[in-house]
Coordinates of C-alpha atoms in Angstrom, one line a residue:
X1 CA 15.5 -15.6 -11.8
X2 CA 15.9 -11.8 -11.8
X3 CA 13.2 -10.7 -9.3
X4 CA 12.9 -7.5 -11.0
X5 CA 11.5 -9.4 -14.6
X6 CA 9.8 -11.0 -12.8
X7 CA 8.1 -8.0 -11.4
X8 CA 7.9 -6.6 -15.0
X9 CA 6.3 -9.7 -16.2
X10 CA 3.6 -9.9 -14.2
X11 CA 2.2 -6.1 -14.3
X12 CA 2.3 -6.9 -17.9
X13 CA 0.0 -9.8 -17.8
X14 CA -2.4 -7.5 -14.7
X15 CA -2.7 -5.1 -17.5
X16 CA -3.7 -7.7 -20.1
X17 CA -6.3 -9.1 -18.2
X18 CA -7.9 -5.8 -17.2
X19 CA -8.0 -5.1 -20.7
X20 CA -10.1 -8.4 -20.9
X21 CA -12.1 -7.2 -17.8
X22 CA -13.0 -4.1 -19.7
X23 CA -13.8 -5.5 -22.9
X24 CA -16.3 -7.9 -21.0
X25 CA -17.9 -5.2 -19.1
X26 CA -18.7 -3.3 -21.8
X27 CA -20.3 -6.8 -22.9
X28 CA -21.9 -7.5 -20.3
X29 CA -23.8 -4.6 -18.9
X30 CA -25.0 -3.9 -23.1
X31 CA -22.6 -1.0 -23.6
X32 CA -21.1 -2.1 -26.9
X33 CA -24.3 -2.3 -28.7
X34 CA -25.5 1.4 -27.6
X35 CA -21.9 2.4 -28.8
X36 CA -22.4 0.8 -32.5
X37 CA -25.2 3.4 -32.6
X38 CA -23.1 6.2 -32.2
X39 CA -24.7 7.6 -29.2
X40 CA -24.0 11.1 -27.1
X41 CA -22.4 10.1 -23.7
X42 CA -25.6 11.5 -22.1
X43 CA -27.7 8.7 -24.4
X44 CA -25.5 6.0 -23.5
X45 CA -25.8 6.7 -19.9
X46 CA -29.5 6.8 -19.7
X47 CA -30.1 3.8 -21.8
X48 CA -27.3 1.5 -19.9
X49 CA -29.3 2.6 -16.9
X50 CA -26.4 1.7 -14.2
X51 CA -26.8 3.8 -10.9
X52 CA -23.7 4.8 -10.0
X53 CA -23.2 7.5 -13.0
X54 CA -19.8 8.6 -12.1
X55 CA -18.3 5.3 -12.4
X56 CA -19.8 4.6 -15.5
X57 CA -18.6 7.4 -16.9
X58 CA -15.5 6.8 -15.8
X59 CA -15.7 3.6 -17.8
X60 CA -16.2 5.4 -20.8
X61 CA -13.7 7.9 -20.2
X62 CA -11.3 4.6 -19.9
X63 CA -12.6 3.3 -23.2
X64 CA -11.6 6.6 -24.8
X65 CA -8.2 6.2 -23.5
X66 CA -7.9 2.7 -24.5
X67 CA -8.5 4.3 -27.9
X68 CA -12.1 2.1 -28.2
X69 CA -13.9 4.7 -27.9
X70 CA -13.8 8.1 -30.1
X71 CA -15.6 11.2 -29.5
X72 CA -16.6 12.7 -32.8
X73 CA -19.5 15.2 -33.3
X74 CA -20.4 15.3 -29.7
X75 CA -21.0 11.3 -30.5
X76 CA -18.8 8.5 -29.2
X77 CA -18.0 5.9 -32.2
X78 CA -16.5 2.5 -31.8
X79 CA -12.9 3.2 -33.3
X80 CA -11.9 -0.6 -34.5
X81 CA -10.0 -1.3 -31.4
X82 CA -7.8 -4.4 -31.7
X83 CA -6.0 -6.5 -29.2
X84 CA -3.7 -9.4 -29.4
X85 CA -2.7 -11.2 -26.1
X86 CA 0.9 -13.3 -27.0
X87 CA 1.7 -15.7 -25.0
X88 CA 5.5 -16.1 -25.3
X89 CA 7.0 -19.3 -23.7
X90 CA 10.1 -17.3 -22.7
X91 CA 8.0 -14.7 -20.3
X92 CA 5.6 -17.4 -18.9
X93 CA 7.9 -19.2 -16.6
X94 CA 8.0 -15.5 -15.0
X95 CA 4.2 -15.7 -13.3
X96 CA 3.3 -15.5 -9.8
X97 CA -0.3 -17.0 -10.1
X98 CA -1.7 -16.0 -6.7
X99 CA -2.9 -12.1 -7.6
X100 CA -4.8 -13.7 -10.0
X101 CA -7.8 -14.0 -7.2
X102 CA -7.0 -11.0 -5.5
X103 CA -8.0 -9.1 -9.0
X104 CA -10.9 -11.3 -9.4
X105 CA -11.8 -10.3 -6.6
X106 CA -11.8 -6.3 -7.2
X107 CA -13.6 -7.1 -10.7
X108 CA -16.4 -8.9 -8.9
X109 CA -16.3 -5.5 -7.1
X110 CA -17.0 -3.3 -9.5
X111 CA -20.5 -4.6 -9.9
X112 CA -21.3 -3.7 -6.8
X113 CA -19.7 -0.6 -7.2
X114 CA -21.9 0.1 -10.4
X115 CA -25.2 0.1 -7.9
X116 CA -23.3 2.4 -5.3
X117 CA -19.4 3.3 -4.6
X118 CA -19.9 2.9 -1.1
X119 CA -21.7 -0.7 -1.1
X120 CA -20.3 -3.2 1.3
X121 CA -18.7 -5.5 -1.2
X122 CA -16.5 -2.6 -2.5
X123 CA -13.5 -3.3 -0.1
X124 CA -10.8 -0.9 -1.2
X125 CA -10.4 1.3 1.2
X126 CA -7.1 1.3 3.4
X127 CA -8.4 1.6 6.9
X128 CA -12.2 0.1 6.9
X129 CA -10.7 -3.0 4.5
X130 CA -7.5 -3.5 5.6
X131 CA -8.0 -7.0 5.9
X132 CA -7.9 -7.4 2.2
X133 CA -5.2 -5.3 1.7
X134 CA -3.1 -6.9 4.1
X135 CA -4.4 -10.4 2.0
X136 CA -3.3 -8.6 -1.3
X137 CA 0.5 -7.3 0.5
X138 CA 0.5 -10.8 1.6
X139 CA 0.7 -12.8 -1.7
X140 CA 4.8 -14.0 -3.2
X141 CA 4.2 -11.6 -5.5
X142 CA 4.2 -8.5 -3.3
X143 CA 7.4 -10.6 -1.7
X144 CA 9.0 -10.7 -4.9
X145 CA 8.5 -7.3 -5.6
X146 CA 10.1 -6.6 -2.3
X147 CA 12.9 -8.2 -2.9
X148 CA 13.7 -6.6 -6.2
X149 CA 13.6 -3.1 -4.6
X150 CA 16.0 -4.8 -1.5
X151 CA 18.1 -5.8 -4.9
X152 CA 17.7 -2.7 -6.2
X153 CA 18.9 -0.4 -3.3
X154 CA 21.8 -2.8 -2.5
X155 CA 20.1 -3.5 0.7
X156 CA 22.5 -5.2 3.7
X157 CA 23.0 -5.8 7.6
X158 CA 22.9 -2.5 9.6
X159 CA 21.3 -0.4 7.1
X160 CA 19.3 3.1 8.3
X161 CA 16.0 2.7 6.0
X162 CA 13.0 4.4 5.4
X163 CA 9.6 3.3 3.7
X164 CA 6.9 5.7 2.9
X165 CA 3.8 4.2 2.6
X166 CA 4.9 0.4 3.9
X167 CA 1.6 -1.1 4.8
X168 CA 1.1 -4.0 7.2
X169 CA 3.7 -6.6 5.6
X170 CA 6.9 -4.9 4.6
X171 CA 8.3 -3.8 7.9
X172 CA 9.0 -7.4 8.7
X173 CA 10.5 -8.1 5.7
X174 CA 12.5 -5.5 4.8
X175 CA 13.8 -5.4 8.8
X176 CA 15.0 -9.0 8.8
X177 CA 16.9 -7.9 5.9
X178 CA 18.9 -5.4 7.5
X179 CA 19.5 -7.2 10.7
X180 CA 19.4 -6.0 14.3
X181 CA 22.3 -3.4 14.0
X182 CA 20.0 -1.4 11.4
X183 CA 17.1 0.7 11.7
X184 CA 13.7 0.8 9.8
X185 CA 11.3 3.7 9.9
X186 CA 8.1 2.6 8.1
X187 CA 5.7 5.6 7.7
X188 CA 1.7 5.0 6.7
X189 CA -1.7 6.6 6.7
X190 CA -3.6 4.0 7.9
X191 CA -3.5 3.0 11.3
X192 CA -5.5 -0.5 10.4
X193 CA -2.4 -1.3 8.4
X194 CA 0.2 -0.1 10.7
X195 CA -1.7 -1.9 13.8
X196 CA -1.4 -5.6 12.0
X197 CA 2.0 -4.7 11.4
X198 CA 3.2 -3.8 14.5
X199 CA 1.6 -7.3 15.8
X200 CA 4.0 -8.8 13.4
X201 CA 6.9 -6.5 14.3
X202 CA 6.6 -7.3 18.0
X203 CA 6.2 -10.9 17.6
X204 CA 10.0 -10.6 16.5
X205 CA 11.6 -8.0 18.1
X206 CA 13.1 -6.4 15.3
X207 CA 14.6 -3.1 15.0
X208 CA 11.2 -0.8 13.4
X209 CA 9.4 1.9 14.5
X210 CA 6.4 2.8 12.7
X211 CA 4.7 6.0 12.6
X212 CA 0.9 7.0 11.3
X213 CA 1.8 9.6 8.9
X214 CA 1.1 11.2 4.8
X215 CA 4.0 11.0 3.1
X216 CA 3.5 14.9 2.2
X217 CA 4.5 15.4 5.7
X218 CA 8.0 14.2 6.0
X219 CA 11.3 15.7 7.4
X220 CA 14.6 15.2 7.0
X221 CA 15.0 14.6 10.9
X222 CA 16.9 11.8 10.5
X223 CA 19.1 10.3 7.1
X224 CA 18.6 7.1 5.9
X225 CA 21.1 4.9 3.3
X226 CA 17.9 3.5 1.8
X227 CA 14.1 5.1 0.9
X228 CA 12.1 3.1 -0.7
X229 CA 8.1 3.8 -2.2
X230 CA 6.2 1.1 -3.8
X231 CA 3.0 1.7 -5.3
X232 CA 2.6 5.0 -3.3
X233 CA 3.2 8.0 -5.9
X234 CA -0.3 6.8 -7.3
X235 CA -1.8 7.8 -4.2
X236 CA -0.4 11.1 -4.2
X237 CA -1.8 14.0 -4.8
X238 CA 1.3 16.3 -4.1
X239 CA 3.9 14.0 -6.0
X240 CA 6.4 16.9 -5.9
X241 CA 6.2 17.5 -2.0
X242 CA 6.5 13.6 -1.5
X243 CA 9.6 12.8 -3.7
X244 CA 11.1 16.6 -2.2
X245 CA 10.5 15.1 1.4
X246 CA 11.9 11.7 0.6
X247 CA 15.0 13.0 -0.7
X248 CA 16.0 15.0 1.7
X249 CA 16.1 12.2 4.2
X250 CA 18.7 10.4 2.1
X251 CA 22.5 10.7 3.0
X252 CA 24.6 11.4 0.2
X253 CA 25.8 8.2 -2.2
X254 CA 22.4 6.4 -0.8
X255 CA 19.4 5.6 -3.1
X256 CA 15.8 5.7 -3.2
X257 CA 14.0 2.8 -5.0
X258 CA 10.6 3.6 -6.6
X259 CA 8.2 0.9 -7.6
X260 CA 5.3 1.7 -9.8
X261 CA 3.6 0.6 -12.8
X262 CA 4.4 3.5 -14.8
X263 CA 2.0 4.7 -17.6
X264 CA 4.8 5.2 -19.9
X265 CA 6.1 1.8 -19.2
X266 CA 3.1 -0.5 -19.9
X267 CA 0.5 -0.1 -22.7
X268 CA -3.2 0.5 -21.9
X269 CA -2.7 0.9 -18.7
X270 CA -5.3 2.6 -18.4
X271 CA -8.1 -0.5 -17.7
X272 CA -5.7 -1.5 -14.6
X273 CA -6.2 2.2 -13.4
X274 CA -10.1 1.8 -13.8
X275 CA -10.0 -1.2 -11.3
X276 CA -7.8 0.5 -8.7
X277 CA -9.5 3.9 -8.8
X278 CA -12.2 1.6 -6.7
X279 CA -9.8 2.8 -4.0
X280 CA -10.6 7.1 -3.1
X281 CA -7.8 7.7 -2.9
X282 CA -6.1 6.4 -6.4
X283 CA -5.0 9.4 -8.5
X284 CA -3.5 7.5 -11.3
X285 CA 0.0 5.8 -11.9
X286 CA 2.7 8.1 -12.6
X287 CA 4.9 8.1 -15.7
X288 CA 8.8 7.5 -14.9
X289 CA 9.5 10.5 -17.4
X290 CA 7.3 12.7 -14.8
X291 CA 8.9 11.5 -11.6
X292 CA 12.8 12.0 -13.2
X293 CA 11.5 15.4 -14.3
X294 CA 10.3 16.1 -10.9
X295 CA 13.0 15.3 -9.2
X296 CA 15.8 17.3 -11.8
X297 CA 13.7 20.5 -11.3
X298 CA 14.3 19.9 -7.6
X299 CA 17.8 20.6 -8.1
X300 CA 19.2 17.2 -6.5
X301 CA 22.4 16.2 -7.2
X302 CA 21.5 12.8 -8.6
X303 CA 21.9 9.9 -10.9
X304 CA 19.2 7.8 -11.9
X305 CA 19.0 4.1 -13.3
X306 CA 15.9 2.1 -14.5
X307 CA 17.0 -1.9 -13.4
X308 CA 13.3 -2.5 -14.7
X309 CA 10.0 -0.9 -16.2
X310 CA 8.2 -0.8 -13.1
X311 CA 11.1 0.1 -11.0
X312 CA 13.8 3.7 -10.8
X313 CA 17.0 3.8 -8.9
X314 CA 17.7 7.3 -7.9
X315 CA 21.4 8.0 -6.5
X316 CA 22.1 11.0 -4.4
X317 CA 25.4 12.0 -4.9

């Protein structure tokens, strides 16, 4: 199987269960019936009575965008939202089934999160949590999703490679693909997830270095054949500095591989961004129309493939 559909096929079916998620937390916590009324945002969040305002509002904020919700008159109206899940036979032999419990897991979260964002049971943040984030980089999907990208760059034996924002599980991988003759630079900002990886590295011996560092910061110090960025550009704030930085680095003819659910790439997105925004730091995915744009008004000499829906190619010539 093509490790890149199978990529595609499961973001899909993350998405269709956070629109689920969403539709039963509007259930749940009584929001649905105070909608039917056509209440005023400020009426529906008095009467749900949730503490934590701000993320309740950002719930409704992800109805709207979902196109459930429609704000008419100052009053939000229930707007005859309709969703079919398909379950096509062809797709189904595609799904990893072991993020299913790592997004159970951040959907039990959000009730705590609807008392206080910074209750214990919220565990979403890089450095105090890294534990479950090194569980969640862990799982065969995150593996198959490496390999795609590895698939996608044409990855080989004595490779020069860089990875922005490469967490506590990559470096291992992605350095026993290029062998002992190449060289891994794997940059992050949290030092939780760069200490569990350089246990792992050391155990091995392999060629890595890996340095505590925002990806905003980067330098073309040294090239590299391969840069690759998954699931980082929704983290960014500074998207243009990032991909600016990160193609500097590469030598000409080599390729940088970007992974990312993008927005315009998956429909209602937006209920998968409500779950991940748990994390500070999440700004929201990034559309692959924005990050090609980006990257043209750079003025780099490029050419640039989509293998998948969730993953770009970008070739410097």
């Amino acid at each position: 199987m093509n490790p890149a559909d199978i990529v595609d096929a499961n973001i899909e079916q993350m998405v269709k269960f956070s629109v689920l998620q969403i539709i039963g937390l509007g259930t749940k916590h009584g929001i649905f019936p105070l909608l039917s009324r056509a209440p005023t945002v400020q009426e529906l969040v008095d009467h749900v009575g949730l503490p934590n305002r701000r993320l309740l509002l950002d719930f409704i904020d992800t109805l709207e965008r979902l196109g459930i919700v429609a704000e008419k008159g100052g009053r939000l109206h229930l707007n005859g939202f309709t969703y079919t899940v398909h379950v096509p036979g062809e797709r189904y032999d595609l799904l990893i089934h072991d993020w299913v419990p790592v997004l159970e897991e951040i959907y039990r979260m959000v009730d705590y999160a609807f008392i206080t964002p910074v209750h214990p049971h919220v565990l979403m943040d890089f450095d105090k949590d890294a534990d479950f984030w090194d569980m969640r980089m862990s799982t065969r999907f995150s593996a198959v999703y490496r390999n795609a990208m590895a698939q996608a760059a044409g990855l080989r034996p004595g490779m020069h490679v860089l990875d922005i924002g490469c967490g506590s599980v990559s470096p291992v991988q992605f350095a026993e693909m290029i062998g002992y003759n190449g060289f891994y630079l794997g940059i992050d900002y949290s030092p939780a997830l760069l200490e569990i990886a350089r246990a792992r590295v050391e155990m091995k011996n392999l060629p890595v270095e890996l340095k505590e560092m925002d990806a905003k910061l980067i330098r073309p110090v040294n090239e590299y054949d391969v840069v690759l960025m998954s699931f980082v550009l929704e983290y960014a704030k500074d998207r243009e500095r990032v991909l600016r930085g990160a193609l500097e680095t590469l030598k000409s003819g080599g390729k940088m591989v970007v992974l990312e659910p993008f927005r315009d790439a998956f429909a209602h997105i937006q209920a998968l961004e409500f779950f991940e925004s748990l994390n500070k730091d999440f700004i929201g995915f990034p559309s692959a129309a924005e990050i090609r744009d980006v990257i043209l008004e750079e003025g780099f000499d490029v050419e640039i493939t989509r293998p998948a829906r969730s993953i770009m190619v970008i070739r410097k010539r």
